[in-house]
Tab-separated table of C-alpha atoms in Angstrom:
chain	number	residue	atom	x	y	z
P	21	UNK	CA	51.705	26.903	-62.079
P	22	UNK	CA	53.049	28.712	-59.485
P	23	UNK	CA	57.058	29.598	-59.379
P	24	UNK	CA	59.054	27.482	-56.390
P	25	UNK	CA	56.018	25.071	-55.387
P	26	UNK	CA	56.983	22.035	-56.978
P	27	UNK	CA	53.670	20.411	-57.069
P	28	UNK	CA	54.781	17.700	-60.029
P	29	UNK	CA	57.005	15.719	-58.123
P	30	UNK	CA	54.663	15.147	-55.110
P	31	UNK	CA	51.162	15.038	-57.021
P	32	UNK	CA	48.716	12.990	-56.113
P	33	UNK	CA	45.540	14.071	-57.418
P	34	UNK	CA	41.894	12.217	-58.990
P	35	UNK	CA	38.989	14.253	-61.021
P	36	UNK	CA	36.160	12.348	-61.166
P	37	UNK	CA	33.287	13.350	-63.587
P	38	UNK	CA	30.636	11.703	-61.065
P	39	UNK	CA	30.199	10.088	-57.737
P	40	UNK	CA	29.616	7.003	-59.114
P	41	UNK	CA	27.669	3.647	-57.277
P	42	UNK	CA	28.141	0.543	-59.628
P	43	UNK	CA	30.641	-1.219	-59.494
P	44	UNK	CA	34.447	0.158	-60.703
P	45	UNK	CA	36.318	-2.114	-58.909
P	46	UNK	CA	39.899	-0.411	-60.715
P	47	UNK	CA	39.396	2.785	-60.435
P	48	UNK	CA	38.265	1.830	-56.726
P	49	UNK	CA	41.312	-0.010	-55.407
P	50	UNK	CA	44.118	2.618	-57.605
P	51	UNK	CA	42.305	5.647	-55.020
P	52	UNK	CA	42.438	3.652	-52.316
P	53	UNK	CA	45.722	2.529	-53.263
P	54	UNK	CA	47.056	6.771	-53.296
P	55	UNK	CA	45.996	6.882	-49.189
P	56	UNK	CA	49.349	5.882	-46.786
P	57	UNK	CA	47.620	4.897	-43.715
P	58	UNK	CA	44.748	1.825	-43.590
P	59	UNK	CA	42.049	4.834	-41.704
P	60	UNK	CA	42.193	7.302	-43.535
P	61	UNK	CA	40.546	10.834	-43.018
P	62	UNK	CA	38.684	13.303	-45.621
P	63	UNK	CA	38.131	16.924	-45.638
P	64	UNK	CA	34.988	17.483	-47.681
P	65	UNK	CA	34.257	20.944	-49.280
P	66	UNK	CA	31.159	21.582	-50.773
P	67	UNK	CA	30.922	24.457	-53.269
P	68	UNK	CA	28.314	26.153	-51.793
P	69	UNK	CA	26.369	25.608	-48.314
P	70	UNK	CA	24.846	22.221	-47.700
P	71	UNK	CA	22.830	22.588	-44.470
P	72	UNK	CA	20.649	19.356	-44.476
P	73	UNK	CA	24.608	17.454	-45.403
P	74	UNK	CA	22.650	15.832	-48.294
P	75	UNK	CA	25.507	15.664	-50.627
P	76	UNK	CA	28.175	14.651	-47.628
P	77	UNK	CA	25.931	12.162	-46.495
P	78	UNK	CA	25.977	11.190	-50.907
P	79	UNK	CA	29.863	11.427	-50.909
P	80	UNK	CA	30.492	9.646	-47.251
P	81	UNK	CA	28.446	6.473	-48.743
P	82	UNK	CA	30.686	6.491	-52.168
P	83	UNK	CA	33.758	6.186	-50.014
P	84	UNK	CA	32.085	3.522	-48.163
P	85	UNK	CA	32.680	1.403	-51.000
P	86	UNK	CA	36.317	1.582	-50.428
P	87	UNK	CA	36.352	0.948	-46.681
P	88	UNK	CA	37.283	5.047	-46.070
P	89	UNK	CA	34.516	6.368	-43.581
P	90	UNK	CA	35.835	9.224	-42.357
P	91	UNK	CA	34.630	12.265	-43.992
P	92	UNK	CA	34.234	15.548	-42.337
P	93	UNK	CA	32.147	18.702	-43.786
P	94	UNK	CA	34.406	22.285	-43.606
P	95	UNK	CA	32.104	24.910	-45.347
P	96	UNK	CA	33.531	27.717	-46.602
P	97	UNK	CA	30.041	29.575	-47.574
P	98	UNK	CA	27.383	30.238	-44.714
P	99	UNK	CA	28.999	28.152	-42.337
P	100	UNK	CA	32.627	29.231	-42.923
P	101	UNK	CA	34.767	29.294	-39.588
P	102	UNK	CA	38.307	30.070	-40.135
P	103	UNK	CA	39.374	28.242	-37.049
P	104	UNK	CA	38.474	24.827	-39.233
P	105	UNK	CA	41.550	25.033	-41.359
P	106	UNK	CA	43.925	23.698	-39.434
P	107	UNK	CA	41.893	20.271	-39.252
P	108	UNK	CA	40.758	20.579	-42.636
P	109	UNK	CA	44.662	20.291	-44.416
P	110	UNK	CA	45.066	17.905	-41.381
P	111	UNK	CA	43.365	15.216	-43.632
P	112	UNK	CA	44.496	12.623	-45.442
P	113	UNK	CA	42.658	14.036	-48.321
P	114	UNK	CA	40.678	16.895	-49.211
P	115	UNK	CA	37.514	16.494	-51.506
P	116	UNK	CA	35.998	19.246	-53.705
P	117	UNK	CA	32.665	18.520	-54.173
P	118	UNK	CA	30.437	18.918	-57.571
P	119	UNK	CA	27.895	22.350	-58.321
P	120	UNK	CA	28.505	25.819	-59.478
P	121	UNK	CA	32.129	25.628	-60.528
P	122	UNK	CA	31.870	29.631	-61.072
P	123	UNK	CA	30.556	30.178	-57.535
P	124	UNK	CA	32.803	27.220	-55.720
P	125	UNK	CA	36.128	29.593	-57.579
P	126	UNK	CA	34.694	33.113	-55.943
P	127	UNK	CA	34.331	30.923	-52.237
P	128	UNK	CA	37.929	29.752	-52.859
P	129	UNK	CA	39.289	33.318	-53.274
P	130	UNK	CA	37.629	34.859	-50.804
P	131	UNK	CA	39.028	32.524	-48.277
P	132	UNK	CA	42.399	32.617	-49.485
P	133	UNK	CA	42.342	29.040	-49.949
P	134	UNK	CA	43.632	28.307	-53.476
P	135	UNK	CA	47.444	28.800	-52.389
P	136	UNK	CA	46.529	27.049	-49.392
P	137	UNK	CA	45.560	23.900	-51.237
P	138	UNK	CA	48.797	24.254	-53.941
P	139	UNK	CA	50.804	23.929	-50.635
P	140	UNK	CA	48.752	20.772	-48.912
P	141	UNK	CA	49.383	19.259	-52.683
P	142	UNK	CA	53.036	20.162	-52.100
P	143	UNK	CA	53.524	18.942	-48.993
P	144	UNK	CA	52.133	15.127	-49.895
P	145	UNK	CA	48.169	15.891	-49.503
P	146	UNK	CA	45.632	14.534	-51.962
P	147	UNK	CA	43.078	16.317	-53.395
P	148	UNK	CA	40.109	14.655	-54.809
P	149	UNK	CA	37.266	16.648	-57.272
P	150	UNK	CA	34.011	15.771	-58.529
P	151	UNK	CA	33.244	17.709	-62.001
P	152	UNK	CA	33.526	21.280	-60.532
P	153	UNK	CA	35.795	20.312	-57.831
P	154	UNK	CA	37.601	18.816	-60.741
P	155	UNK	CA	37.789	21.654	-63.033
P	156	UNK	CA	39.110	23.703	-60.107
P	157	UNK	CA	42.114	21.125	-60.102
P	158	UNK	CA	43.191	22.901	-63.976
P	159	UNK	CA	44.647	26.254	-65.148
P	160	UNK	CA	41.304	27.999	-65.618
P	161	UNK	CA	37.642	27.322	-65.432
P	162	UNK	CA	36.941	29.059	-68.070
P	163	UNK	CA	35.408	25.471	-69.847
P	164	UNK	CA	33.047	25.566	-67.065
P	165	UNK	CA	30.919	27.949	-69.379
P	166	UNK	CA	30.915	26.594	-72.432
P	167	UNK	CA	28.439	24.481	-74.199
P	168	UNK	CA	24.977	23.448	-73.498
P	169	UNK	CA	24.921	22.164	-69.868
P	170	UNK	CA	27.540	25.133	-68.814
P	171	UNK	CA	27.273	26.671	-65.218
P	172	UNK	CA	25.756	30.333	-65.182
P	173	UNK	CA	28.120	33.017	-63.762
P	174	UNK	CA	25.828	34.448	-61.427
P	175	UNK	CA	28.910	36.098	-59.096
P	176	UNK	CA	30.160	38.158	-62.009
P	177	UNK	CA	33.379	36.372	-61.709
P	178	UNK	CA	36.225	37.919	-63.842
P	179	UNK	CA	39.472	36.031	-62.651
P	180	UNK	CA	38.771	32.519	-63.885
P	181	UNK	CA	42.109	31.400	-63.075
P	182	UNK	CA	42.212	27.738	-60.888
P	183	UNK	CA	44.514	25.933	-58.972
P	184	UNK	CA	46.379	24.739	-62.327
P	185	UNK	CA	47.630	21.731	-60.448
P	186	UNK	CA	47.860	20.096	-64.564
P	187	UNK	CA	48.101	21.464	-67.733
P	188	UNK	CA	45.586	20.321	-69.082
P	189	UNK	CA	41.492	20.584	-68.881
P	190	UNK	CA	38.632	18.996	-67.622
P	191	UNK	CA	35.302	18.510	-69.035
P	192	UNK	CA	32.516	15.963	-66.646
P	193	UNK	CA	29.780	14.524	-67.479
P	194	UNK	CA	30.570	13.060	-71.363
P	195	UNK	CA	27.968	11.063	-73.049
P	196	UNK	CA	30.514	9.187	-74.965
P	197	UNK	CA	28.699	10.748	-78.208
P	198	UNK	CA	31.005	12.549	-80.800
P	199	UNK	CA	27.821	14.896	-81.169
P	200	UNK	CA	28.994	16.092	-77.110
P	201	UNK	CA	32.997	15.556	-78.017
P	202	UNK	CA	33.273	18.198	-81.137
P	203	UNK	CA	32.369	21.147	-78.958
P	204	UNK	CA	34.549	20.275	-76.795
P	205	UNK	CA	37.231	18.968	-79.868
P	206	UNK	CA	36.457	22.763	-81.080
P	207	UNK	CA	37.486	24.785	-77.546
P	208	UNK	CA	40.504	22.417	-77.128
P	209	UNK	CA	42.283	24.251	-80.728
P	210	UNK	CA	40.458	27.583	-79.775
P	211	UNK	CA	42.749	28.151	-76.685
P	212	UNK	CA	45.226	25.975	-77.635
P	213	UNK	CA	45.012	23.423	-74.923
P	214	UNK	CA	44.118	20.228	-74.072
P	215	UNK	CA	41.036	18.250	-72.836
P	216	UNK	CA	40.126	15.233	-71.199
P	217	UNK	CA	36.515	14.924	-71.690
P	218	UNK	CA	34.903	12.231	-68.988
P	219	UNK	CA	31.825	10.316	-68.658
P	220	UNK	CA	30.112	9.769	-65.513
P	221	UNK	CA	32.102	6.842	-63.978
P	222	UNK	CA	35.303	7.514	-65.401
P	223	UNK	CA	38.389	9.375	-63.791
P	224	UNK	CA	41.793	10.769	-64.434
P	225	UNK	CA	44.230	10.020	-61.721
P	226	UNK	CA	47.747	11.982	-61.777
P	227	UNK	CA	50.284	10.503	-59.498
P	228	UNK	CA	53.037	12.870	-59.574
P	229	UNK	CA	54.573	12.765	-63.283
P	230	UNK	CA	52.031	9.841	-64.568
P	231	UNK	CA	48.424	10.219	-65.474
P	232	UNK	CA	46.140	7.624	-65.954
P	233	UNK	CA	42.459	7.236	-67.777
P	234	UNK	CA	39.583	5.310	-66.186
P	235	UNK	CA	36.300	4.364	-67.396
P	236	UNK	CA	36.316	6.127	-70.736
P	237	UNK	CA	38.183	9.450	-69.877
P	238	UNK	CA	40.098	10.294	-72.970
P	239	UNK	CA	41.396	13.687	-74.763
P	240	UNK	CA	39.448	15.809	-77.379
P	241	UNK	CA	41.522	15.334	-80.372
């Protein structure tokens, strides 16, 4: 983490394995409850391009749910306009979306966002991820390629280092099998870290110092 940004004590931060429809009434009402004002607005960042808004018109109906409708779209691929930013970490919250978590790091450095977003956390912003957007949230994405379902590397991308708003990693999309938990048991003690691993549904919600599991999340141990 960064020297002199002291992201711990103003935290407020949720990575979500999946946008996820049925009912989670908890996990609903504790991100609602992280939001100071009763209208609250969202900065959504896809990780690549999304010209027909398919997945912000996916993400604007999950936050529905919770009575939050306004979401607006700030590309920073083929639609990137620098002039955005200053409404962008205007928000309430900012939202990295789901994809290639490999090619949503290389769009991140090339707009010099990444100490851009350690100072909205700073400053009281919250940032919200959906498994890549998640995995951005830790030290390194380097999980991002392991195992069977792992995103390609098609940029070539060397420096795999992330926001590391936690100390920890994050691994989406867990079956709840322990045939899907021992690879991830197995990087955990390879790189001497740890893992949350996180079914579809689940979260884990860090509020400065505390973090809290939803919906299955739990560590590889």
């Amino acid at each position: 983490m960064p020297e002199g940004v002291n992201l711990v004590a103003r935290r407020k931060l949720v990575l979500l394995s999946d946008l996820y429809f049925e009912s989670n009434d908890e996990l609903n009402e504790r991100i609602r409850s992280l939001f100071l004002h009763q209208k609250p607005s969202i900065g959504y960042i896809p990780s690549c391009s999304d010209p027909q808004r398919i997945y912000v018109e996916h993400t604007r109906r999950f936050y529905r749910q919770f009575g939050i409708e306004d979401v607006q779209y700030y590309d920073l691929d083929t639609e990137y306009e620098e002039s955005m930013l200053d409404s962008l970490f205007e928000c309430d919250a900012i939202h990295l979306s789901g994809g290639n978590t490999f090619y949503f790091l290389s769009l991140l450095q090339q707009r010099n966002m990444l100490e851009q977003l350690r100072s909205y956390i700073s400053d009281g912003g919250i940032l919200i991820g959906v498994s890549a957007g998640s995995i951005l949230m830790t030290p390194t994405i380097q999980i991002a390629g392991y195992g069977e379902d792992a995103d390609e590397n098609h940029t070539g991308l060397t420096d795999l280092e992330a926001l590391a708003l936690v100390d920890f990693e994050f691994a989406p999309h867990w079956d709840r099998s322990e045939e899907m938990m021992q690879p991830f048991r197995e990087y955990a003690q390879n790189h001497q870290t740890k893992v949350y691993a996180c079914p579809d549904g689940g979260a884990v919600v860090v509020e400065n110092e505390s973090l809290e599991l939803y919906g299955g999340a739990t560590p590889a141990l």
